Amino acid sequence: LVLLATIFLLVVFLHRRLITTRLQTMFEGINRVHQGDLRSRIVQLPGNRDEICDLVDAFNQMTARLEGNIERLNQEIQMRKDSEQMLEYHQQHLEEIIAERSRELEQEIIQRQQIEERLNRSEKLEMIGTLAGGVAHDLNNILSGLVTYPDLLLLKLADDSPLAEPLRSIKRSGERAAAIVQDLL
């Protein structure tokens, strides 16, 4: 009976040392992971490799992968937040650029309209100048007779002739008209 009691106590001690203590350590690690601490690992006790050691290794590897995946997810979330902020900034900035370019285009349109108006005025002035030049040329052709013929007639007339003074008056009037035509040009 004493031998059986000693064996029983030895089995209980070994069971407690090899199984119960290690399982409690595992449960503590599982609770830490459950509370969100993925950095904690279950410490392996030195000794023989058995199924509990394999289970602890698998659990530690799983938490390490979870920790890595969560870290990558957090990085991706941060990258997406940064990208969204950049997109929002660029969208606002793009609206400002579009508004500025719209103002520039409006100013350019106004300038073009002003230039077109000046061009139209210049073309009108050019047409008036061409018309005035044509009229002046035609008037000069007509006036050349009024200026030159009285001289020819005066050469044939005597100085005391009653027609001499009216011919000189015609010549002076033609010269005044020629001066006006010159001013027109």
Short mmCIF file of C-alpha atoms in Angstrom, two decimals:
data_model
loop_
_atom_site.label_atom_id
_atom_site.label_comp_id
_atom_site.label_asym_id
_atom_site.label_seq_id
_atom_site.Cartn_x
_atom_site.Cartn_y
_atom_site.Cartn_z
CA LEU A 1 0.00 0.00 0.00
CA VAL A 2 2.84 2.36 0.82
CA LEU A 3 4.43 1.45 -2.46
CA LEU A 4 1.20 2.20 -4.29
CA ALA A 5 0.82 5.48 -2.43
CA THR A 6 4.41 6.43 -3.32
CA ILE A 7 3.83 5.50 -6.95
CA PHE A 8 0.59 7.48 -6.92
CA LEU A 9 2.32 10.50 -5.44
CA LEU A 10 5.14 10.13 -7.95
CA VAL A 11 2.65 9.94 -10.83
CA VAL A 12 0.78 12.97 -9.48
CA PHE A 13 4.05 14.88 -9.09
CA LEU A 14 5.20 13.94 -12.60
CA HIS A 15 1.77 14.68 -14.05
CA ARG A 16 1.79 18.07 -12.34
CA ARG A 17 5.39 18.80 -13.41
CA LEU A 18 5.11 17.54 -16.97
CA ILE A 19 1.51 18.29 -17.89
CA THR A 20 -0.41 20.57 -15.54
CA THR A 21 2.29 23.24 -15.10
CA ARG A 22 3.00 23.34 -18.82
CA LEU A 23 -0.71 23.54 -19.64
CA GLN A 24 -1.15 26.40 -17.17
CA THR A 25 1.77 28.22 -18.84
CA MET A 26 0.05 27.67 -22.21
CA PHE A 27 -3.27 28.98 -20.92
CA GLU A 28 -1.56 32.08 -19.52
CA GLY A 29 0.03 32.69 -22.93
CA ILE A 30 -3.31 32.10 -24.67
CA ASN A 31 -5.01 34.59 -22.31
CA ARG A 32 -2.32 37.21 -23.04
CA VAL A 33 -2.92 36.72 -26.78
CA HIS A 34 -6.67 36.83 -26.19
CA GLN A 35 -6.21 40.20 -24.45
CA GLY A 36 -4.39 41.51 -27.55
CA ASP A 37 -0.74 41.00 -26.65
CA LEU A 38 0.52 39.24 -29.78
CA ARG A 39 4.15 39.89 -28.86
CA SER A 40 4.07 37.47 -25.92
CA ARG A 41 5.29 33.94 -26.48
CA ILE A 42 4.94 30.80 -24.39
CA VAL A 43 8.30 29.90 -22.92
CA GLN A 44 9.46 26.33 -23.59
CA LEU A 45 10.80 24.39 -20.70
CA PRO A 46 14.06 22.62 -21.45
CA GLY A 47 13.81 18.93 -21.72
CA ASN A 48 12.45 16.21 -23.93
CA ARG A 49 10.39 17.06 -26.98
CA ASP A 50 6.81 15.85 -26.73
CA GLU A 51 3.35 16.76 -28.05
CA ILE A 52 2.98 19.71 -25.65
CA CYS A 53 6.28 21.18 -26.92
CA ASP A 54 5.03 20.80 -30.48
CA LEU A 55 1.75 22.47 -29.50
CA VAL A 56 3.61 25.37 -27.84
CA ASP A 57 5.83 25.79 -30.93
CA ALA A 58 2.81 25.79 -33.23
CA PHE A 59 1.05 28.34 -31.01
CA ASN A 60 4.12 30.61 -30.93
CA GLN A 61 4.46 30.40 -34.71
CA MET A 62 0.75 31.18 -35.13
CA THR A 63 0.97 34.27 -32.90
CA ALA A 64 4.13 35.38 -34.74
CA ARG A 65 2.29 35.09 -38.09
CA LEU A 66 -0.73 36.90 -36.63
CA GLU A 67 1.53 39.65 -35.33
CA GLY A 68 3.20 39.99 -38.76
CA ASN A 69 -0.16 40.00 -40.57
CA ILE A 70 -1.57 42.61 -38.22
CA GLU A 71 1.56 44.73 -38.64
CA ARG A 72 1.23 44.50 -42.45
CA LEU A 73 -2.46 45.34 -42.20
CA ASN A 74 -1.69 48.35 -40.01
CA GLN A 75 0.95 49.49 -42.50
CA GLU A 76 -1.50 49.07 -45.38
CA ILE A 77 -4.18 50.95 -43.47
CA GLN A 78 -1.70 53.75 -42.80
CA MET A 79 -0.65 53.80 -46.47
CA ARG A 80 -4.29 54.00 -47.53
CA LYS A 81 -4.94 56.83 -45.07
CA ASP A 82 -1.88 58.66 -46.39
CA SER A 83 -3.01 58.06 -49.97
CA GLU A 84 -6.49 59.33 -49.18
CA GLN A 85 -5.02 62.45 -47.58
CA MET A 86 -2.79 63.00 -50.60
CA LEU A 87 -5.73 62.49 -52.97
CA GLU A 88 -7.84 64.92 -50.98
CA TYR A 89 -5.02 67.48 -50.99
CA HIS A 90 -4.50 67.07 -54.73
CA GLN A 91 -8.23 67.25 -55.37
CA GLN A 92 -8.43 70.53 -53.48
CA HIS A 93 -5.28 71.74 -55.19
CA LEU A 94 -6.63 70.65 -58.57
CA GLU A 95 -9.75 72.72 -57.99
CA GLU A 96 -7.54 75.72 -57.23
CA ILE A 97 -5.50 75.11 -60.38
CA ILE A 98 -8.66 74.82 -62.46
CA ALA A 99 -10.03 78.03 -60.93
CA GLU A 100 -6.75 79.85 -61.62
CA ARG A 101 -6.60 78.55 -65.19
CA SER A 102 -10.23 79.57 -65.73
CA ARG A 103 -9.38 83.11 -64.61
CA GLU A 104 -6.37 83.13 -66.95
CA LEU A 105 -8.52 81.92 -69.85
CA GLU A 106 -11.13 84.61 -69.14
CA GLN A 107 -8.41 87.25 -69.18
CA GLU A 108 -6.99 85.79 -72.38
CA ILE A 109 -10.43 85.86 -74.00
CA ILE A 110 -10.88 89.50 -72.97
CA GLN A 111 -7.44 90.35 -74.37
CA ARG A 112 -8.23 88.57 -77.63
CA GLN A 113 -11.51 90.46 -77.92
CA GLN A 114 -9.67 93.74 -77.36
CA ILE A 115 -7.06 92.79 -79.96
CA GLU A 116 -9.80 91.84 -82.43
CA GLU A 117 -11.49 95.20 -81.84
CA ARG A 118 -8.19 97.01 -82.47
CA LEU A 119 -7.60 94.89 -85.56
CA ASN A 120 -11.08 95.75 -86.85
CA ARG A 121 -10.40 99.45 -86.21
CA SER A 122 -7.05 99.15 -87.96
CA GLU A 123 -8.67 97.45 -90.95
CA LYS A 124 -11.31 100.17 -91.09
CA LEU A 125 -8.65 102.85 -90.91
CA GLU A 126 -6.69 101.07 -93.63
CA MET A 127 -9.79 100.96 -95.82
CA ILE A 128 -10.44 104.65 -95.15
CA GLY A 129 -6.80 105.40 -96.00
CA THR A 130 -7.06 103.41 -99.23
CA LEU A 131 -10.30 105.19 -100.10
CA ALA A 132 -8.77 108.59 -99.27
CA GLY A 133 -5.71 107.78 -101.36
CA GLY A 134 -7.90 106.79 -104.31
CA VAL A 135 -10.05 109.90 -103.95
CA ALA A 136 -6.96 112.11 -103.59
CA HIS A 137 -5.42 110.57 -106.69
CA ASP A 138 -8.59 111.17 -108.68
CA LEU A 139 -8.91 114.73 -107.34
CA ASN A 140 -5.25 115.42 -108.17
CA ASN A 141 -5.92 114.32 -111.75
CA ILE A 142 -8.86 116.71 -111.96
CA LEU A 143 -7.01 119.54 -110.16
CA SER A 144 -3.94 119.24 -112.36
CA GLY A 145 -6.03 120.64 -115.19
CA LEU A 146 -7.32 123.48 -113.00
CA VAL A 147 -3.78 124.43 -112.01
CA THR A 148 -1.97 124.01 -115.34
CA TYR A 149 -4.52 125.22 -117.92
CA PRO A 150 -4.85 128.73 -116.44
CA ASP A 151 -1.06 129.08 -116.83
CA LEU A 152 -1.28 128.05 -120.49
CA LEU A 153 -4.15 130.46 -121.10
CA LEU A 154 -2.33 133.27 -119.29
CA LEU A 155 0.67 132.80 -121.60
CA LYS A 156 -1.56 133.52 -124.62
CA LEU A 157 -3.35 136.47 -123.02
CA ALA A 158 -2.10 139.95 -122.49
CA ASP A 159 -1.46 141.08 -118.91
CA ASP A 160 -4.21 143.67 -119.09
CA SER A 161 -6.81 141.27 -120.43
CA PRO A 162 -10.06 141.16 -118.42
CA LEU A 163 -9.77 137.31 -118.31
CA ALA A 164 -6.31 137.31 -116.67
CA GLU A 165 -7.51 137.95 -113.13
CA PRO A 166 -10.28 135.29 -113.20
CA LEU A 167 -7.75 132.74 -114.58
CA ARG A 168 -5.31 133.56 -111.74
CA SER A 169 -8.17 133.17 -109.26
CA ILE A 170 -8.97 129.76 -110.80
CA LYS A 171 -5.29 128.78 -110.50
CA ARG A 172 -5.12 129.89 -106.79
CA SER A 173 -8.32 127.96 -106.03
CA GLY A 174 -6.89 124.85 -107.71
CA GLU A 175 -3.67 125.19 -105.69
CA ARG A 176 -5.66 125.51 -102.43
CA ALA A 177 -7.70 122.44 -103.42
CA ALA A 178 -4.43 120.58 -104.20
CA ALA A 179 -3.09 121.54 -100.73
CA ILE A 180 -6.29 120.18 -99.13
CA VAL A 181 -5.90 116.95 -101.12
CA GLN A 182 -2.27 116.75 -99.95
CA ASP A 183 -3.43 117.15 -96.34
CA LEU A 184 -6.00 114.41 -96.93
CA LEU A 185 -3.20 112.10 -98.04
#
